[in-house]
mmCIF file of C-alpha atoms in Angstrom:
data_model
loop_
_atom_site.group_PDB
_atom_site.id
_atom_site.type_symbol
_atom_site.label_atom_id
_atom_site.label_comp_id
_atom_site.label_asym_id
_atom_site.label_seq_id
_atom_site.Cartn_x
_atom_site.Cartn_y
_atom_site.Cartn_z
ATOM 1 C CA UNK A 258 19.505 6.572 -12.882
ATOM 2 C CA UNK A 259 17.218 3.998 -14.628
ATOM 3 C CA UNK A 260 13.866 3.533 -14.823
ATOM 4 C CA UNK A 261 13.692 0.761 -12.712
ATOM 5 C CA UNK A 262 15.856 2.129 -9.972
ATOM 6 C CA UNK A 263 13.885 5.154 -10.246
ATOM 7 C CA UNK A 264 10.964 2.985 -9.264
ATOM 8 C CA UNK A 265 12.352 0.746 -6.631
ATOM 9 C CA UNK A 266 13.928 4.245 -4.883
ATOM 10 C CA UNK A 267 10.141 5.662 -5.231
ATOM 11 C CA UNK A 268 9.025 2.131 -3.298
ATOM 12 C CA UNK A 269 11.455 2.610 -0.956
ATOM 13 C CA UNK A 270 10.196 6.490 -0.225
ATOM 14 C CA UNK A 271 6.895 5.469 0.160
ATOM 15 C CA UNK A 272 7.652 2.295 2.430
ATOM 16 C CA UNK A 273 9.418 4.665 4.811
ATOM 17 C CA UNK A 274 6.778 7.388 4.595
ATOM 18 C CA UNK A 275 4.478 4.832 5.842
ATOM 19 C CA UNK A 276 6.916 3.951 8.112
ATOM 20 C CA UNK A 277 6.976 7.358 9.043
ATOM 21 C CA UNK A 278 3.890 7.801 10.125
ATOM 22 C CA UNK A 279 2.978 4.489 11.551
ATOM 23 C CA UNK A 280 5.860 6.165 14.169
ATOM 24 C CA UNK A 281 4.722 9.222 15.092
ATOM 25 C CA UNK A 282 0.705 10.029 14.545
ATOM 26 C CA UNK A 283 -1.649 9.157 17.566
ATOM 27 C CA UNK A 284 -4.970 8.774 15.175
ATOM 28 C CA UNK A 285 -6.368 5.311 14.310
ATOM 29 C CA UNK A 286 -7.195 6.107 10.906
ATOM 30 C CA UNK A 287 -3.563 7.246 9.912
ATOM 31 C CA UNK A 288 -1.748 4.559 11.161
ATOM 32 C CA UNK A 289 -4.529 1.905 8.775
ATOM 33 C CA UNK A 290 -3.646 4.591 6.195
ATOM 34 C CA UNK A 291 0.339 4.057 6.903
ATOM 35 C CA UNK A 292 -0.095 0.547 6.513
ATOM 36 C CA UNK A 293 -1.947 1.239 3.179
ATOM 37 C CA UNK A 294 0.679 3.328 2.325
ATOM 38 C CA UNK A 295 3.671 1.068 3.150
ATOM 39 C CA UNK A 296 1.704 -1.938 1.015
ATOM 40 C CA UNK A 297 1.599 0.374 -1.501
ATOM 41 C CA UNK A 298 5.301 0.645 -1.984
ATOM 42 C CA UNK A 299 5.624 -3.049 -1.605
ATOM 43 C CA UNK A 300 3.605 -3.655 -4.328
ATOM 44 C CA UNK A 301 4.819 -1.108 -6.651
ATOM 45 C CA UNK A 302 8.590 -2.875 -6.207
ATOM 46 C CA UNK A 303 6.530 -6.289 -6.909
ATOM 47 C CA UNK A 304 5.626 -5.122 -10.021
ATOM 48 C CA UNK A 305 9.224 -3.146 -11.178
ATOM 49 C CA UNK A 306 10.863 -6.495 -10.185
ATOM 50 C CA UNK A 307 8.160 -8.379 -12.450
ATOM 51 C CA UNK A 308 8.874 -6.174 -15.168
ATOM 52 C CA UNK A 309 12.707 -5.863 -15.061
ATOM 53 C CA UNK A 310 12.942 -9.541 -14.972
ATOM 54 C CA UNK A 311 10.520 -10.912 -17.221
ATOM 55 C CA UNK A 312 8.409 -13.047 -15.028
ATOM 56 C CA UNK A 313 4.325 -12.898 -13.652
ATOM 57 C CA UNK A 314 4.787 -14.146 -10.393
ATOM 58 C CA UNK A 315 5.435 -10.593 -8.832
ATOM 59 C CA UNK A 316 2.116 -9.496 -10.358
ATOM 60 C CA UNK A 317 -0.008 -11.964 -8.962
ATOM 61 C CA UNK A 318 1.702 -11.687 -6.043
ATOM 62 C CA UNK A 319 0.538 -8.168 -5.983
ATOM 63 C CA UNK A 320 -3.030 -9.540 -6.741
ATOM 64 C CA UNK A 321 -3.532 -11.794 -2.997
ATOM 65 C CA UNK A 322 -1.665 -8.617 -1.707
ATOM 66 C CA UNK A 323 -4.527 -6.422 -2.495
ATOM 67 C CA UNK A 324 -7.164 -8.698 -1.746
ATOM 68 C CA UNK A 325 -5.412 -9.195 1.752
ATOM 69 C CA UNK A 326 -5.393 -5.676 2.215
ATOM 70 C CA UNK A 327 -9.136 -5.278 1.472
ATOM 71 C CA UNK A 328 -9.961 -8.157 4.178
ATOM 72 C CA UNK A 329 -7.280 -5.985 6.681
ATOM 73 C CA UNK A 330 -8.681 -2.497 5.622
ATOM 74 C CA UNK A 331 -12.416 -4.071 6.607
ATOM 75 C CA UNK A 332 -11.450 -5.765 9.663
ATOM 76 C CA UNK A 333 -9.196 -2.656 10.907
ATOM 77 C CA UNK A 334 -11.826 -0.270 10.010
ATOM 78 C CA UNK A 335 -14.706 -2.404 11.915
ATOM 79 C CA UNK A 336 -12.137 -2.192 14.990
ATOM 80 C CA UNK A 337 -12.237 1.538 15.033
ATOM 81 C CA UNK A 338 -15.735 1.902 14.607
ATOM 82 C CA UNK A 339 -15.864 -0.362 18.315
ATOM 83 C CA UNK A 340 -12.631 1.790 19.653
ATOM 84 C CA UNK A 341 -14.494 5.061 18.584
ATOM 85 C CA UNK A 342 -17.604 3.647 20.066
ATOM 86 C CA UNK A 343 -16.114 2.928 23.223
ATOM 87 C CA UNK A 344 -13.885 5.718 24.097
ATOM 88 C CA UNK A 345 -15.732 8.435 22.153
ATOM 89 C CA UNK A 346 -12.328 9.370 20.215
ATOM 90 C CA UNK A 347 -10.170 7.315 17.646
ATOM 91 C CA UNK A 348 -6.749 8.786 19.144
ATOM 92 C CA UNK A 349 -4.551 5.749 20.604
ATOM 93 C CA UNK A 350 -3.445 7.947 23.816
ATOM 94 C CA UNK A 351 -7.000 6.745 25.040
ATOM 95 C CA UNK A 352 -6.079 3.024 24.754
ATOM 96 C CA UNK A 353 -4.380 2.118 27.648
ATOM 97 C CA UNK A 354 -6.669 0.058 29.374
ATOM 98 C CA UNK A 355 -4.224 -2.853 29.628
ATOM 99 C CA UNK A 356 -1.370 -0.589 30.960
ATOM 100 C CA UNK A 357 -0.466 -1.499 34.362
ATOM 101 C CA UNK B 252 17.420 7.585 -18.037
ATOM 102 C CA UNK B 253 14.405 8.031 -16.049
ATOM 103 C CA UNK B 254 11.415 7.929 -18.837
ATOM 104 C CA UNK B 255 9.827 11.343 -18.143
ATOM 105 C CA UNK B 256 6.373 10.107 -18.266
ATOM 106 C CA UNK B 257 7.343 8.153 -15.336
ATOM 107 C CA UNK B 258 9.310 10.718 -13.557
ATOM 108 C CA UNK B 259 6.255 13.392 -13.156
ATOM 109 C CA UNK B 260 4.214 10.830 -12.082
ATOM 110 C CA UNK B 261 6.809 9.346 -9.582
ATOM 111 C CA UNK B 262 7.066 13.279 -8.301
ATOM 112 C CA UNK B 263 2.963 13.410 -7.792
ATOM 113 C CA UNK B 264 3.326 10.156 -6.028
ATOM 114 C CA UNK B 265 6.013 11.370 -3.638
ATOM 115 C CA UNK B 266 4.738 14.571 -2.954
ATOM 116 C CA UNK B 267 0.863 13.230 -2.272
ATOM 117 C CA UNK B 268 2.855 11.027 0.133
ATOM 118 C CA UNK B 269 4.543 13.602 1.833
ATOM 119 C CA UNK B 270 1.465 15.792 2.076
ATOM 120 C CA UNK B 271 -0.584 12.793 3.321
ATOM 121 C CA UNK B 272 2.444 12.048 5.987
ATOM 122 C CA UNK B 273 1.981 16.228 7.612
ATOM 123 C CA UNK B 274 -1.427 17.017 6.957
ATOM 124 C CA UNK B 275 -3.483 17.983 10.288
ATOM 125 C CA UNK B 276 -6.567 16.307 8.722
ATOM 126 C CA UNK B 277 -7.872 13.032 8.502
ATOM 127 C CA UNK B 278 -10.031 13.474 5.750
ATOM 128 C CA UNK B 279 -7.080 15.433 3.538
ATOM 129 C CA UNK B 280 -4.845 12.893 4.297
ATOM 130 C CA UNK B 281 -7.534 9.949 3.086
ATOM 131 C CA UNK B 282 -7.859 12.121 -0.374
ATOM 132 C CA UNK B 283 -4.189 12.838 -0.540
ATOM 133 C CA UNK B 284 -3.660 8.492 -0.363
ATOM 134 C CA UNK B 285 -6.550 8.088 -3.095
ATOM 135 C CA UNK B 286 -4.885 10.766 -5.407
ATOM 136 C CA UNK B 287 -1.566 8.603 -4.544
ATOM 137 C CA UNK B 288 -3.425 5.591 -5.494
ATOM 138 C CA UNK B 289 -4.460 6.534 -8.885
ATOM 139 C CA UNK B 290 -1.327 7.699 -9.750
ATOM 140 C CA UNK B 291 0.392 4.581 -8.756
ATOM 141 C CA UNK B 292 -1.992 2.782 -10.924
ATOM 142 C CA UNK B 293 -1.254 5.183 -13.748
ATOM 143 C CA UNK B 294 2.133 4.241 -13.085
ATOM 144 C CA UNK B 295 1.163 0.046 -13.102
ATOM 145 C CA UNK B 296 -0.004 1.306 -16.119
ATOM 146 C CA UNK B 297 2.886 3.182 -18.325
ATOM 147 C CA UNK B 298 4.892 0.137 -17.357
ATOM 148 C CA UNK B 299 2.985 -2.590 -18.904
ATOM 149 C CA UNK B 300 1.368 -4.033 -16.126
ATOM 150 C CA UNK B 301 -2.117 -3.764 -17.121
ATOM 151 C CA UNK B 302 -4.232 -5.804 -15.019
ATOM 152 C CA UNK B 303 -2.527 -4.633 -11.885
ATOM 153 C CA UNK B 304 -3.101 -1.013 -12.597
ATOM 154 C CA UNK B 305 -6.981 -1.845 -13.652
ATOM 155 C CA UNK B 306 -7.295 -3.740 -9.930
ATOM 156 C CA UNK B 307 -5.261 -0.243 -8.357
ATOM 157 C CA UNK B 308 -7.809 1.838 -9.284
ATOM 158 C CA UNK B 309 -10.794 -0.231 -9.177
ATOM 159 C CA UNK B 310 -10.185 -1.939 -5.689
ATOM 160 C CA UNK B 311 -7.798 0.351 -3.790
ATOM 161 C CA UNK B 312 -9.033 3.594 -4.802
ATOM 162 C CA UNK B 313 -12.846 2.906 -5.424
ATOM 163 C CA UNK B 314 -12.908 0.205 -2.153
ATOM 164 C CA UNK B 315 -10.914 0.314 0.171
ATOM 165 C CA UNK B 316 -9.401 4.179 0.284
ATOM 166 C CA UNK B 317 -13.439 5.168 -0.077
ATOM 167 C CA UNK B 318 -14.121 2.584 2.935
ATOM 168 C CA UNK B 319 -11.705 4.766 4.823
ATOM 169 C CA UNK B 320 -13.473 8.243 3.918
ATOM 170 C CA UNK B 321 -16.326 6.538 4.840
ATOM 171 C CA UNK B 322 -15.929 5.341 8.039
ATOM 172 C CA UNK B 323 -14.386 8.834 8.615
ATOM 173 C CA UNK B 324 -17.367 10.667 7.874
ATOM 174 C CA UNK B 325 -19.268 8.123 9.555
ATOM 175 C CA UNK B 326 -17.296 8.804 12.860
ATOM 176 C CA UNK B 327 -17.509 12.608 12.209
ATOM 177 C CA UNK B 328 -13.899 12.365 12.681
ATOM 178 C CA UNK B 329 -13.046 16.038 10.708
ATOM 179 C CA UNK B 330 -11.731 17.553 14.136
ATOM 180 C CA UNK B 331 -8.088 18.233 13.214
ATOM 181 C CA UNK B 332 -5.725 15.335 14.427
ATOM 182 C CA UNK B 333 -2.386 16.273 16.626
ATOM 183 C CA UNK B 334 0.308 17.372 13.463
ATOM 184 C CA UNK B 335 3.426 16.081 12.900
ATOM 185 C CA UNK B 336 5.729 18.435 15.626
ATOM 186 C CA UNK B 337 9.057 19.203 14.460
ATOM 187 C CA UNK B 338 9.914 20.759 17.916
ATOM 188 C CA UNK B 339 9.465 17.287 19.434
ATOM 189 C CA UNK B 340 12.852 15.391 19.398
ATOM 190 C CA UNK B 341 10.723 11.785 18.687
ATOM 191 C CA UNK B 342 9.920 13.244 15.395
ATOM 192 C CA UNK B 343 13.247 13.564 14.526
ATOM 193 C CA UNK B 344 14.151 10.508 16.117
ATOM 194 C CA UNK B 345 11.585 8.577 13.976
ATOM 195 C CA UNK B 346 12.147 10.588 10.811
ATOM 196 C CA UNK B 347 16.260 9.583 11.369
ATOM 197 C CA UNK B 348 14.850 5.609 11.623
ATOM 198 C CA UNK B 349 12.556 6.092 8.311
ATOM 199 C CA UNK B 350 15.357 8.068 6.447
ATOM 200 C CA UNK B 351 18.106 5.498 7.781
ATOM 201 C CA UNK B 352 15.999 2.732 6.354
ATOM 202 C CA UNK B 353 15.700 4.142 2.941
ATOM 203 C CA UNK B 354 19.127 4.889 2.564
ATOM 204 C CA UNK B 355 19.664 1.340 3.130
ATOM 205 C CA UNK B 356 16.906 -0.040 0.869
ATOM 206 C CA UNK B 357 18.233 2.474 -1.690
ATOM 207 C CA UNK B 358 21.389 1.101 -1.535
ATOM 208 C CA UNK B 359 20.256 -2.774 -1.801
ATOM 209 C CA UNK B 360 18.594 -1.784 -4.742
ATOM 210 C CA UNK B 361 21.119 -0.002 -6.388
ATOM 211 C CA UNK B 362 23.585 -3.093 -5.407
ATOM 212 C CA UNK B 363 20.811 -5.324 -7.297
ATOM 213 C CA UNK B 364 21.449 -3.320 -10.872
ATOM 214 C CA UNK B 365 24.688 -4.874 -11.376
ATOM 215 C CA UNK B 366 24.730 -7.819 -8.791
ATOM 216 C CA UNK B 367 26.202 -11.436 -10.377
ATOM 217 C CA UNK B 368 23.598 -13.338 -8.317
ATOM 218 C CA UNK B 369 20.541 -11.336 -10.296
ATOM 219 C CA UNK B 370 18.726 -13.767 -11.990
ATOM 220 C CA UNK B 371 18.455 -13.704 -15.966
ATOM 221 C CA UNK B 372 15.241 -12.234 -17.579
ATOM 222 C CA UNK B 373 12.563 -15.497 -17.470
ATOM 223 C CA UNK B 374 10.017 -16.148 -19.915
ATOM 224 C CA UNK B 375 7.397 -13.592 -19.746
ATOM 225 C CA UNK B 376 9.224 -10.558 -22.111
ATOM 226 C CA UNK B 377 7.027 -7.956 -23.985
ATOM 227 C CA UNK B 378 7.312 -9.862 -27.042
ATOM 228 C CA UNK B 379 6.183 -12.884 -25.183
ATOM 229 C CA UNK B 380 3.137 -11.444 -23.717
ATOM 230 C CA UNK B 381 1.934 -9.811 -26.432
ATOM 231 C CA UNK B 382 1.918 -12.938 -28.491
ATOM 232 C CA UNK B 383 0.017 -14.366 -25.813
ATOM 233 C CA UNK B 384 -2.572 -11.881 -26.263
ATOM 234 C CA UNK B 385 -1.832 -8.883 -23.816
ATOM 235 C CA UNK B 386 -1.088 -8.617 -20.272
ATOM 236 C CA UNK B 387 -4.701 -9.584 -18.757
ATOM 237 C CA UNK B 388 -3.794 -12.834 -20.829
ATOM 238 C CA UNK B 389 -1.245 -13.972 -19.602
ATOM 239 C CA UNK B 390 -2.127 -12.800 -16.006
ATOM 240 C CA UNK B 391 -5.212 -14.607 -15.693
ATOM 241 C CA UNK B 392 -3.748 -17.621 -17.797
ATOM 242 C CA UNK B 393 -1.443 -18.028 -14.396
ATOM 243 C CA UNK B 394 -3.785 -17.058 -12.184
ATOM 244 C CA UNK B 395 -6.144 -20.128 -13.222
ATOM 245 C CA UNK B 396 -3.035 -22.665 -13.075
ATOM 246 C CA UNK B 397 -0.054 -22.122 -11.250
ATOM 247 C CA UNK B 398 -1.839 -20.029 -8.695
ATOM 248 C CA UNK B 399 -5.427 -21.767 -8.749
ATOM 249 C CA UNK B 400 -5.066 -22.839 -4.879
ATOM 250 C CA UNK B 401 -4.017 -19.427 -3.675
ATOM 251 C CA UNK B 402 -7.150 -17.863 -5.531
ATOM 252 C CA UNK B 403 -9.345 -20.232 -3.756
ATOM 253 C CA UNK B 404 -7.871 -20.376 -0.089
ATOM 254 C CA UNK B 405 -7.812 -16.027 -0.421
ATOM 255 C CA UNK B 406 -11.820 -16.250 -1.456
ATOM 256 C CA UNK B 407 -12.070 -18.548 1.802
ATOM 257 C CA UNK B 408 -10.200 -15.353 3.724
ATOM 258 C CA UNK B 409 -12.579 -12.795 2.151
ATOM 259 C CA UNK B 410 -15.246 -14.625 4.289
ATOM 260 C CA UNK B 411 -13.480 -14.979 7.115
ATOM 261 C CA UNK B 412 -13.022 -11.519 6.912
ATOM 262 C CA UNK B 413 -16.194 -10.173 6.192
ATOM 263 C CA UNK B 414 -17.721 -12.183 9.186
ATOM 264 C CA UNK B 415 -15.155 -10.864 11.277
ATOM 265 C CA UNK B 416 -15.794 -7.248 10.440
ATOM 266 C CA UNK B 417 -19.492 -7.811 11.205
ATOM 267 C CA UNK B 418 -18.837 -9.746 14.407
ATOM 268 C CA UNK B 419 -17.012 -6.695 15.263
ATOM 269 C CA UNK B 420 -18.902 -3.817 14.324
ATOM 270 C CA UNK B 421 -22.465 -4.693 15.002
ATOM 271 C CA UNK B 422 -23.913 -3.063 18.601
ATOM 272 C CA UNK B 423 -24.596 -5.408 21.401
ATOM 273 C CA UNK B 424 -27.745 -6.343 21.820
ATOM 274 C CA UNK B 425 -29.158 -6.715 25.507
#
């Protein structure tokens, strides 16, 4: 296995892993943090592509990828502090106001 | 083969994501995603991607992961979380999806190595960025061109953002 497959398979693992538990955990916090985790594997496959083929692009890509994910990790995090102000608990079994 | 440099760190990274994926605690699983972080950024760094790994550390580890473990100990949100439950069959449901899905991404990958299509190696080698002056360079020589518009219209976002997250977390007043 090469070094760059090596690296793409590792982005791959830790896409799914976010994946993973975007799927099954009920807590606010770990589903931002699965989101963080599944950027992180996009951006570490930016940057093996960037590398293996000679070009920037994929790097500054991964630049206005982590500044998006600031803005998202602020808003996100401002939106639990109102769920966990409202409902006393950050688990999303408790939001089901709009249910029918 | 696998340089080994970038194999043990490829093993922390896995296994801080696995251990960040099953722990019962929010705060373990926040510290498990900033050890993740660094290493990621150590391996931004053994690559040749400089700048990238300098903005890893600096803005995803320092900012945002310590935004997280702060608005976690803000919340005094240590009580232990529901774990992963391998008795449920949804968890092995959802791990079959996630597995399924990197089998597949594995294999597009791996179909990329030797794939006729794959476009030839462009302009910006080793030897061409080091004649260039280094990796921050030639980074921030794009940046301040090609990409000038982006960099303005995601400073405009930033804004938007941070008056958003204000709008949203300030108390009502009556």
């Amino acid at each position: 296995m090469s070094t760059p497959l090596f690296l793409h398979a590792l982005s791959a693992f830790l896409f799914c892993m976010g994946l993973f538990v975007m799927m099954n955990r009920r807590n606010t916090i770990l589903l931002l943090m699965g989101i963080e985790l599944m950027l992180n594997g996009v951006n570490l496959s930016f940057v093996t592509f960037s590398r293996e083929l000679g070009q920037l692009d994929g790097q500054l890509q991964l630049f206005f990828i982590i500044t998006i994910a600031a803005a998202e990790s602020a808003v996100g995090l401002s939106i639990l502090v109102s769920v966990f102000r409202n409902f006393g608990s950050a688990s999303t079994d408790r939001l089901k106001n709009l249910k029918g | 083969m696998v340089d080994p440099l970038i194999l043990i760190l490829g093993i922390i990274v896995a296994s801080l994501a696995v251990s960040m994926a099953l722990s019962s605690s929010p705060i373990t699983s926040a510290l498990s995603l900033v050890g993740l972080m660094v290493a990621l950024g150590a391996i931004y760094g053994v690559i040749g991607a400089h700048f990238v790994a300098a903005l890893q550390v600096l803005v995803y580890a320092g900012a945002i992961m310590v935004l997280f473990i702060f608005s976690i100990m803000l919340l005094n949100m240590n009580e232990s979380v529901p774990e992963v439950d391998f008795r449920n069959a949804k968890t092995w449901l959802t791990g079959a999806l996630a597995g399924g899905a990197f089998y597949a991404l594995f294999q597009g990958f791996k179909h990329f190595e030797s794939f006729e299509g794959r476009p030839s190696v462009g302009e910006f080698t080793l030897e061409r960025i080091k004649e260039l002056g280094g990796n921050l360079e030639a980074v921030s020589g794009l940046l301040f061109s090609k990409y000038f518009f982006q960099f303005e219209v995601v400073s405009l976002l930033i804004l938007v953002a941070i008056m958003a997250a204000l709008t949203l977390a300030k108390r009502k007043v009556d």
